[in-house]
Amino acid sequence: VGVVVAWLSGAFSGTNRHYKNAKVETPSDIVTEATDTNIKNTAFVMTEEPFDMQIKIENSVYQLPMMVKDVLSSGWSFGEADTAEIFLASGEALDTYFVSAKGSVIFVKIKNFDKNEAEINNCCLIGLKVDADCLAGEKAVLVKNLTMGSLRAAVEDVFGECDDEMQENKGITLT
């Protein structure tokens, strides 16, 4: 049985969208410094470390967390045009998706770690879900050449025994 989904980071949950003129309440228990200088760009080389949170799609390596603007500059765009106009409150997260020039889709979780409201492009990509059916001929590779459809034994050999599995009509998703 093949593994259908590559999943990096935490669970995906809903959130409220905030546009520039929306009233935003800021939580008090969040990071109070901008993190832009701590977030890496897309100039990565794949490592052999399973928990570096990397995925290679075509010729670009992405490592979480990373700035949304870096993902966009590598050829992805928001799946919904108005998403680029969204502002997130401090500490707020948003689930959305990106589309490549070839038509591939990746589902992402974006979070604002700044102490102030921020435009979505200046927030961090903290989660990424890639479904084999959503790749338009592009190849996705995880650490140690694990790809979409890798056998469970190969995945568990790299990451250890899974914490959870979800049976789907196309295979099993391991997390």
PDB file of C-alpha atoms in Angstrom:
ATOM      1  CA  VAL A   1       0.000   0.000   0.000  1.00  0.00           C
ATOM      2  CA  GLY A   2       1.441   3.365  -0.970  1.00  0.00           C
ATOM      3  CA  VAL A   3       1.547   6.470   1.163  1.00  0.00           C
ATOM      4  CA  VAL A   4      -0.601   9.063  -0.555  1.00  0.00           C
ATOM      5  CA  VAL A   5       0.152  12.274   1.312  1.00  0.00           C
ATOM      6  CA  ALA A   6       3.310  14.090   2.347  1.00  0.00           C
ATOM      7  CA  TRP A   7       2.418  16.136   5.408  1.00  0.00           C
ATOM      8  CA  LEU A   8       4.744  18.539   7.154  1.00  0.00           C
ATOM      9  CA  SER A   9       3.933  20.309  10.416  1.00  0.00           C
ATOM     10  CA  GLY A  10       0.796  20.425  12.531  1.00  0.00           C
ATOM     11  CA  ALA A  11      -2.901  19.899  12.030  1.00  0.00           C
ATOM     12  CA  PHE A  12      -4.925  22.099   9.721  1.00  0.00           C
ATOM     13  CA  SER A  13      -7.756  24.048  11.316  1.00  0.00           C
ATOM     14  CA  GLY A  14     -10.073  26.813  10.200  1.00  0.00           C
ATOM     15  CA  THR A  15      -9.493  30.486  10.867  1.00  0.00           C
ATOM     16  CA  ASN A  16     -11.077  33.852  10.232  1.00  0.00           C
ATOM     17  CA  ARG A  17      -9.783  35.880   7.311  1.00  0.00           C
ATOM     18  CA  HIS A  18      -8.923  39.500   8.005  1.00  0.00           C
ATOM     19  CA  TYR A  19      -8.767  42.092   5.305  1.00  0.00           C
ATOM     20  CA  LYS A  20      -6.922  45.412   5.609  1.00  0.00           C
ATOM     21  CA  ASN A  21      -9.878  47.397   6.960  1.00  0.00           C
ATOM     22  CA  ALA A  22     -11.241  44.694   9.257  1.00  0.00           C
ATOM     23  CA  LYS A  23     -11.213  45.161  13.025  1.00  0.00           C
ATOM     24  CA  VAL A  24      -8.667  42.762  14.512  1.00  0.00           C
ATOM     25  CA  GLU A  25      -8.237  41.726  18.122  1.00  0.00           C
ATOM     26  CA  THR A  26      -4.678  40.779  19.029  1.00  0.00           C
ATOM     27  CA  PRO A  27      -4.069  37.875  21.430  1.00  0.00           C
ATOM     28  CA  SER A  28      -1.825  38.814  24.363  1.00  0.00           C
ATOM     29  CA  ASP A  29       0.151  35.553  24.686  1.00  0.00           C
ATOM     30  CA  ILE A  30       1.974  35.470  21.342  1.00  0.00           C
ATOM     31  CA  VAL A  31       5.432  36.193  20.020  1.00  0.00           C
ATOM     32  CA  THR A  32       6.237  39.864  20.423  1.00  0.00           C
ATOM     33  CA  GLU A  33       9.116  40.146  17.979  1.00  0.00           C
ATOM     34  CA  ALA A  34       9.143  39.899  14.207  1.00  0.00           C
ATOM     35  CA  THR A  35      10.570  36.587  13.028  1.00  0.00           C
ATOM     36  CA  ASP A  36      11.414  37.477   9.426  1.00  0.00           C
ATOM     37  CA  THR A  37      15.154  37.416  10.116  1.00  0.00           C
ATOM     38  CA  ASN A  38      14.885  33.948  11.671  1.00  0.00           C
ATOM     39  CA  ILE A  39      13.046  32.349   8.749  1.00  0.00           C
ATOM     40  CA  LYS A  40      15.105  30.780   5.983  1.00  0.00           C
ATOM     41  CA  ASN A  41      14.701  31.305   2.252  1.00  0.00           C
ATOM     42  CA  THR A  42      14.274  28.691  -0.468  1.00  0.00           C
ATOM     43  CA  ALA A  43      17.992  28.258  -1.276  1.00  0.00           C
ATOM     44  CA  PHE A  44      18.204  24.833   0.372  1.00  0.00           C
ATOM     45  CA  VAL A  45      19.916  21.596  -0.382  1.00  0.00           C
ATOM     46  CA  MET A  46      18.087  18.459   0.735  1.00  0.00           C
ATOM     47  CA  THR A  47      19.541  17.020   3.907  1.00  0.00           C
ATOM     48  CA  GLU A  48      19.466  13.449   5.148  1.00  0.00           C
ATOM     49  CA  GLU A  49      17.923  14.507   8.482  1.00  0.00           C
ATOM     50  CA  PRO A  50      14.295  13.282   8.597  1.00  0.00           C
ATOM     51  CA  PHE A  51      13.063  16.060  10.879  1.00  0.00           C
ATOM     52  CA  ASP A  52      14.469  19.052   8.978  1.00  0.00           C
ATOM     53  CA  MET A  53      10.931  19.571   7.635  1.00  0.00           C
ATOM     54  CA  GLN A  54      11.978  19.693   3.989  1.00  0.00           C
ATOM     55  CA  ILE A  55      10.219  18.787   0.771  1.00  0.00           C
ATOM     56  CA  LYS A  56      11.558  19.127  -2.748  1.00  0.00           C
ATOM     57  CA  ILE A  57       9.041  19.891  -5.474  1.00  0.00           C
ATOM     58  CA  GLU A  58      10.605  19.831  -8.926  1.00  0.00           C
ATOM     59  CA  ASN A  59      13.887  21.736  -8.493  1.00  0.00           C
ATOM     60  CA  SER A  60      13.064  23.772  -5.371  1.00  0.00           C
ATOM     61  CA  VAL A  61      13.592  22.671  -1.787  1.00  0.00           C
ATOM     62  CA  TYR A  62      11.267  24.126   0.837  1.00  0.00           C
ATOM     63  CA  GLN A  63      12.003  23.990   4.561  1.00  0.00           C
ATOM     64  CA  LEU A  64       9.453  24.898   7.197  1.00  0.00           C
ATOM     65  CA  PRO A  65       9.012  27.391   8.599  1.00  0.00           C
ATOM     66  CA  MET A  66       9.655  29.794   5.749  1.00  0.00           C
ATOM     67  CA  MET A  67       8.315  33.135   4.613  1.00  0.00           C
ATOM     68  CA  VAL A  68       5.287  33.086   2.302  1.00  0.00           C
ATOM     69  CA  LYS A  69       6.943  35.665   0.033  1.00  0.00           C
ATOM     70  CA  ASP A  70       9.817  33.200  -0.547  1.00  0.00           C
ATOM     71  CA  VAL A  71       7.402  30.480  -1.673  1.00  0.00           C
ATOM     72  CA  LEU A  72       5.640  32.926  -3.976  1.00  0.00           C
ATOM     73  CA  SER A  73       8.948  34.105  -5.445  1.00  0.00           C
ATOM     74  CA  SER A  74       9.791  30.502  -6.377  1.00  0.00           C
ATOM     75  CA  GLY A  75       6.866  30.311  -8.813  1.00  0.00           C
ATOM     76  CA  TRP A  76       3.798  29.473  -6.713  1.00  0.00           C
ATOM     77  CA  SER A  77       0.729  31.715  -6.481  1.00  0.00           C
ATOM     78  CA  PHE A  78      -2.286  31.796  -4.211  1.00  0.00           C
ATOM     79  CA  GLY A  79      -5.093  29.512  -5.375  1.00  0.00           C
ATOM     80  CA  GLU A  80      -7.635  32.269  -4.748  1.00  0.00           C
ATOM     81  CA  ALA A  81      -6.640  35.696  -6.035  1.00  0.00           C
ATOM     82  CA  ASP A  82      -8.090  37.605  -3.059  1.00  0.00           C
ATOM     83  CA  THR A  83      -5.905  35.647  -0.604  1.00  0.00           C
ATOM     84  CA  ALA A  84      -2.995  37.986  -1.395  1.00  0.00           C
ATOM     85  CA  GLU A  85      -5.058  40.829   0.113  1.00  0.00           C
ATOM     86  CA  ILE A  86      -5.555  39.119   3.466  1.00  0.00           C
ATOM     87  CA  PHE A  87      -4.000  40.459   6.642  1.00  0.00           C
ATOM     88  CA  LEU A  88      -3.573  38.153   9.629  1.00  0.00           C
ATOM     89  CA  ALA A  89      -3.768  39.296  13.218  1.00  0.00           C
ATOM     90  CA  SER A  90      -0.813  38.636  15.456  1.00  0.00           C
ATOM     91  CA  GLY A  91      -0.728  34.903  16.242  1.00  0.00           C
ATOM     92  CA  GLU A  92      -3.456  34.066  13.724  1.00  0.00           C
ATOM     93  CA  ALA A  93      -3.202  31.167  11.250  1.00  0.00           C
ATOM     94  CA  LEU A  94      -4.897  30.544   7.905  1.00  0.00           C
ATOM     95  CA  ASP A  95      -5.347  27.375   5.844  1.00  0.00           C
ATOM     96  CA  THR A  96      -5.208  27.999   2.097  1.00  0.00           C
ATOM     97  CA  TYR A  97      -3.514  26.626  -1.010  1.00  0.00           C
ATOM     98  CA  PHE A  98      -0.906  27.507  -3.635  1.00  0.00           C
ATOM     99  CA  VAL A  99      -0.913  26.650  -7.335  1.00  0.00           C
ATOM    100  CA  SER A 100       2.207  26.206  -9.496  1.00  0.00           C
ATOM    101  CA  ALA A 101       2.607  27.319 -13.111  1.00  0.00           C
ATOM    102  CA  LYS A 102       2.123  23.659 -14.114  1.00  0.00           C
ATOM    103  CA  GLY A 103      -1.164  23.479 -12.181  1.00  0.00           C
ATOM    104  CA  SER A 104       0.009  21.554  -9.115  1.00  0.00           C
ATOM    105  CA  VAL A 105      -1.735  22.349  -5.834  1.00  0.00           C
ATOM    106  CA  ILE A 106      -0.268  22.291  -2.326  1.00  0.00           C
ATOM    107  CA  PHE A 107      -2.331  22.940   0.798  1.00  0.00           C
ATOM    108  CA  VAL A 108      -0.633  25.217   3.311  1.00  0.00           C
ATOM    109  CA  LYS A 109      -0.984  26.624   6.803  1.00  0.00           C
ATOM    110  CA  ILE A 110       0.233  30.200   7.221  1.00  0.00           C
ATOM    111  CA  LYS A 111       0.776  31.960  10.549  1.00  0.00           C
ATOM    112  CA  ASN A 112       1.619  35.500  11.591  1.00  0.00           C
ATOM    113  CA  PHE A 113       4.350  35.409  14.246  1.00  0.00           C
ATOM    114  CA  ASP A 114       4.791  39.188  14.300  1.00  0.00           C
ATOM    115  CA  LYS A 115       3.432  41.231  17.213  1.00  0.00           C
ATOM    116  CA  ASN A 116       1.381  43.308  14.766  1.00  0.00           C
ATOM    117  CA  GLU A 117      -1.143  42.536  12.062  1.00  0.00           C
ATOM    118  CA  ALA A 118       0.694  41.532   8.869  1.00  0.00           C
ATOM    119  CA  GLU A 119      -0.031  41.113   5.180  1.00  0.00           C
ATOM    120  CA  ILE A 120      -0.159  37.393   4.350  1.00  0.00           C
ATOM    121  CA  ASN A 121       2.978  37.653   2.151  1.00  0.00           C
ATOM    122  CA  ASN A 122       4.930  38.687   5.260  1.00  0.00           C
ATOM    123  CA  CYS A 123       3.734  35.740   7.336  1.00  0.00           C
ATOM    124  CA  CYS A 124       5.262  32.274   7.721  1.00  0.00           C
ATOM    125  CA  LEU A 125       4.426  29.014   6.009  1.00  0.00           C
ATOM    126  CA  ILE A 126       4.265  26.523   8.901  1.00  0.00           C
ATOM    127  CA  GLY A 127       2.415  23.562   7.393  1.00  0.00           C
ATOM    128  CA  LEU A 128       2.304  21.880   4.021  1.00  0.00           C
ATOM    129  CA  LYS A 129       0.191  19.049   2.630  1.00  0.00           C
ATOM    130  CA  VAL A 130       0.862  17.522  -0.771  1.00  0.00           C
ATOM    131  CA  ASP A 131      -1.559  15.015  -2.260  1.00  0.00           C
ATOM    132  CA  ALA A 132      -0.273  12.861  -5.141  1.00  0.00           C
ATOM    133  CA  ASP A 133      -3.442  13.598  -7.139  1.00  0.00           C
ATOM    134  CA  CYS A 134      -2.759  17.333  -6.930  1.00  0.00           C
ATOM    135  CA  LEU A 135       0.679  17.250  -8.552  1.00  0.00           C
ATOM    136  CA  ALA A 136       0.442  18.086 -12.248  1.00  0.00           C
ATOM    137  CA  GLY A 137       3.395  16.017 -13.374  1.00  0.00           C
ATOM    138  CA  GLU A 138       5.691  17.572 -10.787  1.00  0.00           C
ATOM    139  CA  LYS A 139       7.721  15.326  -8.531  1.00  0.00           C
ATOM    140  CA  ALA A 140       7.669  15.730  -4.735  1.00  0.00           C
ATOM    141  CA  VAL A 141      10.493  14.202  -2.701  1.00  0.00           C
ATOM    142  CA  LEU A 142      10.956  14.034   1.048  1.00  0.00           C
ATOM    143  CA  VAL A 143      14.126  13.092   2.876  1.00  0.00           C
ATOM    144  CA  LYS A 144      16.094  10.046   1.705  1.00  0.00           C
ATOM    145  CA  ASN A 145      14.240   9.992  -1.634  1.00  0.00           C
ATOM    146  CA  LEU A 146      10.829   9.165  -0.190  1.00  0.00           C
ATOM    147  CA  THR A 147       8.276  10.086  -2.848  1.00  0.00           C
ATOM    148  CA  MET A 148       4.528  10.078  -3.208  1.00  0.00           C
ATOM    149  CA  GLY A 149       3.508   6.438  -3.106  1.00  0.00           C
ATOM    150  CA  SER A 150       6.510   5.214  -1.099  1.00  0.00           C
ATOM    151  CA  LEU A 151       5.805   1.992   0.735  1.00  0.00           C
ATOM    152  CA  ARG A 152       4.891   2.189   4.399  1.00  0.00           C
ATOM    153  CA  ALA A 153       7.990   0.201   5.394  1.00  0.00           C
ATOM    154  CA  ALA A 154      10.229   2.770   3.667  1.00  0.00           C
ATOM    155  CA  VAL A 155       8.460   5.680   5.401  1.00  0.00           C
ATOM    156  CA  GLU A 156       8.655   4.033   8.822  1.00  0.00           C
ATOM    157  CA  ASP A 157      12.301   3.136   8.215  1.00  0.00           C
ATOM    158  CA  VAL A 158      13.070   6.864   7.905  1.00  0.00           C
ATOM    159  CA  PHE A 159      10.602   8.425  10.364  1.00  0.00           C
ATOM    160  CA  GLY A 160       9.870   5.573  12.753  1.00  0.00           C
ATOM    161  CA  GLU A 161       6.505   4.072  13.549  1.00  0.00           C
ATOM    162  CA  CYS A 162       3.603   6.396  12.771  1.00  0.00           C
ATOM    163  CA  ASP A 163       1.445   7.965  15.482  1.00  0.00           C
ATOM    164  CA  ASP A 164      -1.715   7.849  13.426  1.00  0.00           C
ATOM    165  CA  GLU A 165      -2.946   6.493  10.130  1.00  0.00           C
ATOM    166  CA  MET A 166      -5.978   7.336   8.067  1.00  0.00           C
ATOM    167  CA  GLN A 167      -7.322   4.876   5.507  1.00  0.00           C
ATOM    168  CA  GLU A 168      -8.316   6.575   2.272  1.00  0.00           C
ATOM    169  CA  ASN A 169      -9.678   5.197  -0.962  1.00  0.00           C
ATOM    170  CA  LYS A 170      -6.265   5.706  -2.622  1.00  0.00           C
ATOM    171  CA  GLY A 171      -4.035   4.405   0.170  1.00  0.00           C
ATOM    172  CA  ILE A 172      -3.041   5.248   3.710  1.00  0.00           C
ATOM    173  CA  THR A 173      -1.984   8.592   5.132  1.00  0.00           C
ATOM    174  CA  LEU A 174       0.616   8.245   7.899  1.00  0.00           C
ATOM    175  CA  THR A 175       1.330  11.001  10.420  1.00  0.00           C
TER     176      THR A 175
END
